[in-house]
Amino acid sequence: MSERQGHGQGLSEHELSEIRMLIEERTGICFDESRERFFSTRVREHLRAKGMERGTELLRLMRKSNVEYEGLLERLLTQETSFFRYPGVYEAFEKRVLPEAAHQEILEESRTLRIWSAGCSTGEEPYSIGITIADSLSFADSWNVEILATDVGRLALKHAERGIYKGRSIGSVSERQLATHFAEVSGGYEVSRG
């Protein structure tokens, strides 16, 4: 696709491809042809926001500076999330996965449950997992529960570390869960750490 076919002035197909490969090399995230329009739109938005006229400028800065690279990465990552975003998943986790894990752990007498929340964005998913475990297993406090939450977006992880949420993000949290697992703070609700 040429510049005139929709990538915008100053951004060639070759430059887009180089940017795409650089992101894939550093993160493992692949933006394939099915996401080409989304990818090129977000890269053009980033160029405009930074006052750059050419994709070569962006490439040069991305290779030199983690700040520039991470800025574009944050723009490319979809970070729309909320607590208990997919209710059916949490229901299956509570009703099927946890009882089976509890049964196996009791038999083995290990009392450790490890869960990895990959691509956790701003943290609602791993906190939802923790709340589900705390609410579902009557003996959860006697277990060592470890939830590893990872994401390639550093700003999202910083938000997750703060653990303060408001608005749509907590829309699916019940009143009981809000009272049990959160503390009201200025600007929203903070996840209880205990």
PDB file of C-alpha atoms in Angstrom:
ATOM      1  CA  MET A   1       0.000   0.000   0.000  1.00  0.00           C
ATOM      2  CA  SER A   2       1.495   3.367  -0.977  1.00  0.00           C
ATOM      3  CA  GLU A   3       1.350   6.561   1.059  1.00  0.00           C
ATOM      4  CA  ARG A   4      -1.501   7.767  -1.144  1.00  0.00           C
ATOM      5  CA  GLN A   5      -3.527   4.626  -0.442  1.00  0.00           C
ATOM      6  CA  GLY A   6      -4.268   5.514   3.126  1.00  0.00           C
ATOM      7  CA  HIS A   7      -1.247   5.583   5.410  1.00  0.00           C
ATOM      8  CA  GLY A   8      -1.046   9.337   5.338  1.00  0.00           C
ATOM      9  CA  GLN A   9       1.653  11.753   4.306  1.00  0.00           C
ATOM     10  CA  GLY A  10       5.099  10.972   5.669  1.00  0.00           C
ATOM     11  CA  LEU A  11       4.470   7.320   6.515  1.00  0.00           C
ATOM     12  CA  SER A  12       5.398   4.699   3.939  1.00  0.00           C
ATOM     13  CA  GLU A  13       4.501   1.026   3.889  1.00  0.00           C
ATOM     14  CA  HIS A  14       8.182   0.215   4.484  1.00  0.00           C
ATOM     15  CA  GLU A  15       8.306   2.465   7.580  1.00  0.00           C
ATOM     16  CA  LEU A  16       5.110   0.912   8.934  1.00  0.00           C
ATOM     17  CA  SER A  17       6.599  -2.518   8.391  1.00  0.00           C
ATOM     18  CA  GLU A  18       9.813  -1.517  10.217  1.00  0.00           C
ATOM     19  CA  ILE A  19       7.824  -0.131  13.161  1.00  0.00           C
ATOM     20  CA  ARG A  20       5.697  -3.288  13.255  1.00  0.00           C
ATOM     21  CA  MET A  21       8.814  -5.521  13.244  1.00  0.00           C
ATOM     22  CA  LEU A  22      10.485  -3.468  15.983  1.00  0.00           C
ATOM     23  CA  ILE A  23       7.436  -3.848  18.231  1.00  0.00           C
ATOM     24  CA  GLU A  24       7.200  -7.572  17.507  1.00  0.00           C
ATOM     25  CA  GLU A  25      10.923  -8.093  18.252  1.00  0.00           C
ATOM     26  CA  ARG A  26      10.717  -6.302  21.604  1.00  0.00           C
ATOM     27  CA  THR A  27       7.347  -7.525  22.853  1.00  0.00           C
ATOM     28  CA  GLY A  28       6.291 -10.549  20.832  1.00  0.00           C
ATOM     29  CA  ILE A  29       3.062  -8.711  19.947  1.00  0.00           C
ATOM     30  CA  CYS A  30       2.199  -9.219  16.302  1.00  0.00           C
ATOM     31  CA  PHE A  31      -0.044  -6.802  14.431  1.00  0.00           C
ATOM     32  CA  ASP A  32      -0.971  -8.865  11.364  1.00  0.00           C
ATOM     33  CA  GLU A  33      -2.824  -7.785   8.211  1.00  0.00           C
ATOM     34  CA  SER A  34      -6.187  -8.085   9.937  1.00  0.00           C
ATOM     35  CA  ARG A  35      -5.171  -5.207  12.213  1.00  0.00           C
ATOM     36  CA  GLU A  36      -3.346  -3.165   9.570  1.00  0.00           C
ATOM     37  CA  ARG A  37      -5.844  -0.285   9.513  1.00  0.00           C
ATOM     38  CA  PHE A  38      -5.864  -0.042  13.338  1.00  0.00           C
ATOM     39  CA  PHE A  39      -2.048  -0.169  13.434  1.00  0.00           C
ATOM     40  CA  SER A  40      -1.478   2.462  10.751  1.00  0.00           C
ATOM     41  CA  THR A  41      -4.122   4.772  12.262  1.00  0.00           C
ATOM     42  CA  ARG A  42      -2.528   4.599  15.725  1.00  0.00           C
ATOM     43  CA  VAL A  43       0.973   5.171  14.337  1.00  0.00           C
ATOM     44  CA  ARG A  44      -0.261   8.227  12.383  1.00  0.00           C
ATOM     45  CA  GLU A  45      -1.977   9.540  15.544  1.00  0.00           C
ATOM     46  CA  HIS A  46       1.299   9.142  17.404  1.00  0.00           C
ATOM     47  CA  LEU A  47       3.226  11.000  14.681  1.00  0.00           C
ATOM     48  CA  ARG A  48       0.747  13.905  14.810  1.00  0.00           C
ATOM     49  CA  ALA A  49       0.738  14.013  18.628  1.00  0.00           C
ATOM     50  CA  LYS A  50       4.543  14.180  18.655  1.00  0.00           C
ATOM     51  CA  GLY A  51       4.709  16.756  15.838  1.00  0.00           C
ATOM     52  CA  MET A  52       6.676  14.422  13.569  1.00  0.00           C
ATOM     53  CA  GLU A  53       6.353  14.588   9.817  1.00  0.00           C
ATOM     54  CA  ARG A  54       8.028  11.343   8.782  1.00  0.00           C
ATOM     55  CA  GLY A  55       7.998   7.750   9.913  1.00  0.00           C
ATOM     56  CA  THR A  56      11.795   7.750   9.716  1.00  0.00           C
ATOM     57  CA  GLU A  57      11.882  10.241  12.619  1.00  0.00           C
ATOM     58  CA  LEU A  58       9.755   7.939  14.733  1.00  0.00           C
ATOM     59  CA  LEU A  59      11.867   4.898  13.874  1.00  0.00           C
ATOM     60  CA  ARG A  60      15.073   6.721  14.760  1.00  0.00           C
ATOM     61  CA  LEU A  61      13.671   7.819  18.117  1.00  0.00           C
ATOM     62  CA  MET A  62      12.187   4.401  18.873  1.00  0.00           C
ATOM     63  CA  ARG A  63      15.570   2.770  18.322  1.00  0.00           C
ATOM     64  CA  LYS A  64      17.296   5.334  20.553  1.00  0.00           C
ATOM     65  CA  SER A  65      14.762   5.919  23.283  1.00  0.00           C
ATOM     66  CA  ASN A  66      12.649   3.546  25.341  1.00  0.00           C
ATOM     67  CA  VAL A  67      10.406   6.502  26.211  1.00  0.00           C
ATOM     68  CA  GLU A  68       9.426   7.031  22.574  1.00  0.00           C
ATOM     69  CA  TYR A  69       9.002   3.305  21.995  1.00  0.00           C
ATOM     70  CA  GLU A  70       6.825   2.907  25.109  1.00  0.00           C
ATOM     71  CA  GLY A  71       4.764   5.963  24.171  1.00  0.00           C
ATOM     72  CA  LEU A  72       3.795   4.382  20.856  1.00  0.00           C
ATOM     73  CA  LEU A  73       3.261   0.993  22.488  1.00  0.00           C
ATOM     74  CA  GLU A  74       0.793   2.501  25.000  1.00  0.00           C
ATOM     75  CA  ARG A  75      -1.138   4.028  22.096  1.00  0.00           C
ATOM     76  CA  LEU A  76      -1.265   0.661  20.297  1.00  0.00           C
ATOM     77  CA  LEU A  77      -2.387  -1.454  23.234  1.00  0.00           C
ATOM     78  CA  THR A  78      -6.101  -1.762  23.855  1.00  0.00           C
ATOM     79  CA  GLN A  79      -6.486  -1.374  27.598  1.00  0.00           C
ATOM     80  CA  GLU A  80     -10.232  -1.344  27.985  1.00  0.00           C
ATOM     81  CA  THR A  81     -10.979  -3.513  30.959  1.00  0.00           C
ATOM     82  CA  SER A  82     -13.125  -3.738  34.054  1.00  0.00           C
ATOM     83  CA  PHE A  83     -13.648  -5.954  37.072  1.00  0.00           C
ATOM     84  CA  PHE A  84     -15.345  -9.251  36.202  1.00  0.00           C
ATOM     85  CA  ARG A  85     -15.423  -8.203  32.532  1.00  0.00           C
ATOM     86  CA  TYR A  86     -16.444 -11.659  31.320  1.00  0.00           C
ATOM     87  CA  PRO A  87     -18.844 -12.985  34.001  1.00  0.00           C
ATOM     88  CA  GLY A  88     -19.048 -16.475  32.470  1.00  0.00           C
ATOM     89  CA  VAL A  89     -15.292 -16.909  32.809  1.00  0.00           C
ATOM     90  CA  TYR A  90     -15.350 -16.044  36.511  1.00  0.00           C
ATOM     91  CA  GLU A  91     -18.347 -18.296  37.089  1.00  0.00           C
ATOM     92  CA  ALA A  92     -16.509 -21.229  35.464  1.00  0.00           C
ATOM     93  CA  PHE A  93     -13.378 -20.366  37.460  1.00  0.00           C
ATOM     94  CA  GLU A  94     -15.370 -20.336  40.701  1.00  0.00           C
ATOM     95  CA  LYS A  95     -17.579 -23.372  40.045  1.00  0.00           C
ATOM     96  CA  ARG A  96     -15.224 -25.669  38.124  1.00  0.00           C
ATOM     97  CA  VAL A  97     -11.574 -24.679  38.313  1.00  0.00           C
ATOM     98  CA  LEU A  98     -11.274 -23.728  41.986  1.00  0.00           C
ATOM     99  CA  PRO A  99     -13.060 -26.805  43.387  1.00  0.00           C
ATOM    100  CA  GLU A 100     -10.860 -29.079  41.251  1.00  0.00           C
ATOM    101  CA  ALA A 101      -7.702 -27.195  42.272  1.00  0.00           C
ATOM    102  CA  ALA A 102      -8.771 -27.303  45.919  1.00  0.00           C
ATOM    103  CA  HIS A 103      -9.379 -31.049  45.731  1.00  0.00           C
ATOM    104  CA  GLN A 104      -5.984 -31.715  44.128  1.00  0.00           C
ATOM    105  CA  GLU A 105      -4.145 -29.392  46.512  1.00  0.00           C
ATOM    106  CA  ILE A 106      -5.759 -31.016  49.568  1.00  0.00           C
ATOM    107  CA  LEU A 107      -4.744 -34.438  48.329  1.00  0.00           C
ATOM    108  CA  GLU A 108      -1.174 -33.243  47.769  1.00  0.00           C
ATOM    109  CA  GLU A 109      -1.196 -31.134  50.951  1.00  0.00           C
ATOM    110  CA  SER A 110       0.570 -28.322  49.115  1.00  0.00           C
ATOM    111  CA  ARG A 111      -1.508 -25.232  49.910  1.00  0.00           C
ATOM    112  CA  THR A 112      -0.091 -23.162  47.061  1.00  0.00           C
ATOM    113  CA  LEU A 113      -2.170 -21.852  44.191  1.00  0.00           C
ATOM    114  CA  ARG A 114      -0.301 -20.005  41.426  1.00  0.00           C
ATOM    115  CA  ILE A 115      -2.106 -18.084  38.685  1.00  0.00           C
ATOM    116  CA  TRP A 116      -0.663 -16.004  35.856  1.00  0.00           C
ATOM    117  CA  SER A 117      -2.722 -13.111  34.519  1.00  0.00           C
ATOM    118  CA  ALA A 118      -0.940 -12.307  31.258  1.00  0.00           C
ATOM    119  CA  GLY A 119      -1.819  -9.024  29.575  1.00  0.00           C
ATOM    120  CA  CYS A 120      -3.391  -7.761  32.785  1.00  0.00           C
ATOM    121  CA  SER A 121      -3.617  -4.152  31.572  1.00  0.00           C
ATOM    122  CA  THR A 122      -4.546  -1.881  34.502  1.00  0.00           C
ATOM    123  CA  GLY A 123      -5.080  -4.761  36.926  1.00  0.00           C
ATOM    124  CA  GLU A 124      -8.797  -5.407  37.054  1.00  0.00           C
ATOM    125  CA  GLU A 125      -8.409  -9.026  35.901  1.00  0.00           C
ATOM    126  CA  PRO A 126      -5.886 -10.205  38.515  1.00  0.00           C
ATOM    127  CA  TYR A 127      -7.784  -8.393  41.266  1.00  0.00           C
ATOM    128  CA  SER A 128     -11.013 -10.026  40.039  1.00  0.00           C
ATOM    129  CA  ILE A 129      -9.282 -13.403  40.215  1.00  0.00           C
ATOM    130  CA  GLY A 130      -8.134 -12.667  43.775  1.00  0.00           C
ATOM    131  CA  ILE A 131     -11.609 -11.556  44.850  1.00  0.00           C
ATOM    132  CA  THR A 132     -13.145 -14.682  43.314  1.00  0.00           C
ATOM    133  CA  ILE A 133     -10.685 -16.885  45.205  1.00  0.00           C
ATOM    134  CA  ALA A 134     -11.245 -15.041  48.495  1.00  0.00           C
ATOM    135  CA  ASP A 135     -15.030 -15.251  48.106  1.00  0.00           C
ATOM    136  CA  SER A 136     -15.133 -18.867  46.886  1.00  0.00           C
ATOM    137  CA  LEU A 137     -12.747 -20.842  49.038  1.00  0.00           C
ATOM    138  CA  SER A 138     -13.651 -20.849  52.716  1.00  0.00           C
ATOM    139  CA  PHE A 139     -10.102 -21.879  53.546  1.00  0.00           C
ATOM    140  CA  ALA A 140      -8.365 -19.464  51.115  1.00  0.00           C
ATOM    141  CA  ASP A 141      -6.570 -17.675  53.992  1.00  0.00           C
ATOM    142  CA  SER A 142      -4.741 -20.893  54.890  1.00  0.00           C
ATOM    143  CA  TRP A 143      -3.393 -21.116  51.342  1.00  0.00           C
ATOM    144  CA  ASN A 144      -0.489 -19.347  49.725  1.00  0.00           C
ATOM    145  CA  VAL A 145      -2.179 -17.742  46.711  1.00  0.00           C
ATOM    146  CA  GLU A 146       0.187 -16.155  44.192  1.00  0.00           C
ATOM    147  CA  ILE A 147      -1.156 -14.169  41.279  1.00  0.00           C
ATOM    148  CA  LEU A 148       1.462 -13.016  38.803  1.00  0.00           C
ATOM    149  CA  ALA A 149       0.125 -10.080  36.781  1.00  0.00           C
ATOM    150  CA  THR A 150       2.105  -9.039  33.719  1.00  0.00           C
ATOM    151  CA  ASP A 151       1.669  -6.611  30.863  1.00  0.00           C
ATOM    152  CA  VAL A 152       3.966  -4.983  28.312  1.00  0.00           C
ATOM    153  CA  GLY A 153       2.484  -1.529  29.054  1.00  0.00           C
ATOM    154  CA  ARG A 154       4.379   0.122  31.896  1.00  0.00           C
ATOM    155  CA  LEU A 155       1.779   2.846  32.467  1.00  0.00           C
ATOM    156  CA  ALA A 156      -0.925   0.193  32.781  1.00  0.00           C
ATOM    157  CA  LEU A 157       1.172  -1.702  35.343  1.00  0.00           C
ATOM    158  CA  LYS A 158       1.720   1.465  37.378  1.00  0.00           C
ATOM    159  CA  HIS A 159      -2.047   1.968  37.464  1.00  0.00           C
ATOM    160  CA  ALA A 160      -2.462  -1.664  38.562  1.00  0.00           C
ATOM    161  CA  GLU A 161       0.093  -1.196  41.350  1.00  0.00           C
ATOM    162  CA  ARG A 162      -1.850   1.803  42.690  1.00  0.00           C
ATOM    163  CA  GLY A 163      -5.001  -0.311  42.731  1.00  0.00           C
ATOM    164  CA  ILE A 164      -7.419   2.634  42.662  1.00  0.00           C
ATOM    165  CA  TYR A 165     -10.476   2.328  40.437  1.00  0.00           C
ATOM    166  CA  LYS A 166     -13.691   4.208  39.692  1.00  0.00           C
ATOM    167  CA  GLY A 167     -16.564   4.522  37.244  1.00  0.00           C
ATOM    168  CA  ARG A 168     -17.191   1.831  34.637  1.00  0.00           C
ATOM    169  CA  SER A 169     -14.199  -0.134  35.859  1.00  0.00           C
ATOM    170  CA  ILE A 170     -16.016  -1.155  39.063  1.00  0.00           C
ATOM    171  CA  GLY A 171     -19.505  -1.347  37.550  1.00  0.00           C
ATOM    172  CA  SER A 172     -19.711  -5.144  37.932  1.00  0.00           C
ATOM    173  CA  VAL A 173     -18.413  -5.212  41.507  1.00  0.00           C
ATOM    174  CA  SER A 174     -21.244  -6.063  43.924  1.00  0.00           C
ATOM    175  CA  GLU A 175     -21.975  -3.904  46.966  1.00  0.00           C
ATOM    176  CA  ARG A 176     -20.780  -6.740  49.201  1.00  0.00           C
ATOM    177  CA  GLN A 177     -17.515  -7.088  47.246  1.00  0.00           C
ATOM    178  CA  LEU A 178     -17.014  -3.338  47.300  1.00  0.00           C
ATOM    179  CA  ALA A 179     -17.430  -3.282  51.093  1.00  0.00           C
ATOM    180  CA  THR A 180     -15.271  -6.371  51.647  1.00  0.00           C
ATOM    181  CA  HIS A 181     -12.414  -5.903  49.186  1.00  0.00           C
ATOM    182  CA  PHE A 182     -12.106  -2.134  48.685  1.00  0.00           C
ATOM    183  CA  ALA A 183     -11.592   0.994  50.725  1.00  0.00           C
ATOM    184  CA  GLU A 184     -13.152   4.263  49.616  1.00  0.00           C
ATOM    185  CA  VAL A 185     -10.489   6.866  48.888  1.00  0.00           C
ATOM    186  CA  SER A 186     -10.514  10.263  47.271  1.00  0.00           C
ATOM    187  CA  GLY A 187     -10.945   9.616  43.581  1.00  0.00           C
ATOM    188  CA  GLY A 188     -12.420   6.125  43.779  1.00  0.00           C
ATOM    189  CA  TYR A 189     -11.967   2.807  45.534  1.00  0.00           C
ATOM    190  CA  GLU A 190      -8.675   1.203  46.471  1.00  0.00           C
ATOM    191  CA  VAL A 191      -8.279  -2.571  46.422  1.00  0.00           C
ATOM    192  CA  SER A 192      -7.622  -3.913  49.927  1.00  0.00           C
ATOM    193  CA  ARG A 193      -4.220  -5.549  50.144  1.00  0.00           C
ATOM    194  CA  GLY A 194      -5.064  -8.116  52.804  1.00  0.00           C
TER     195      GLY A 194
END
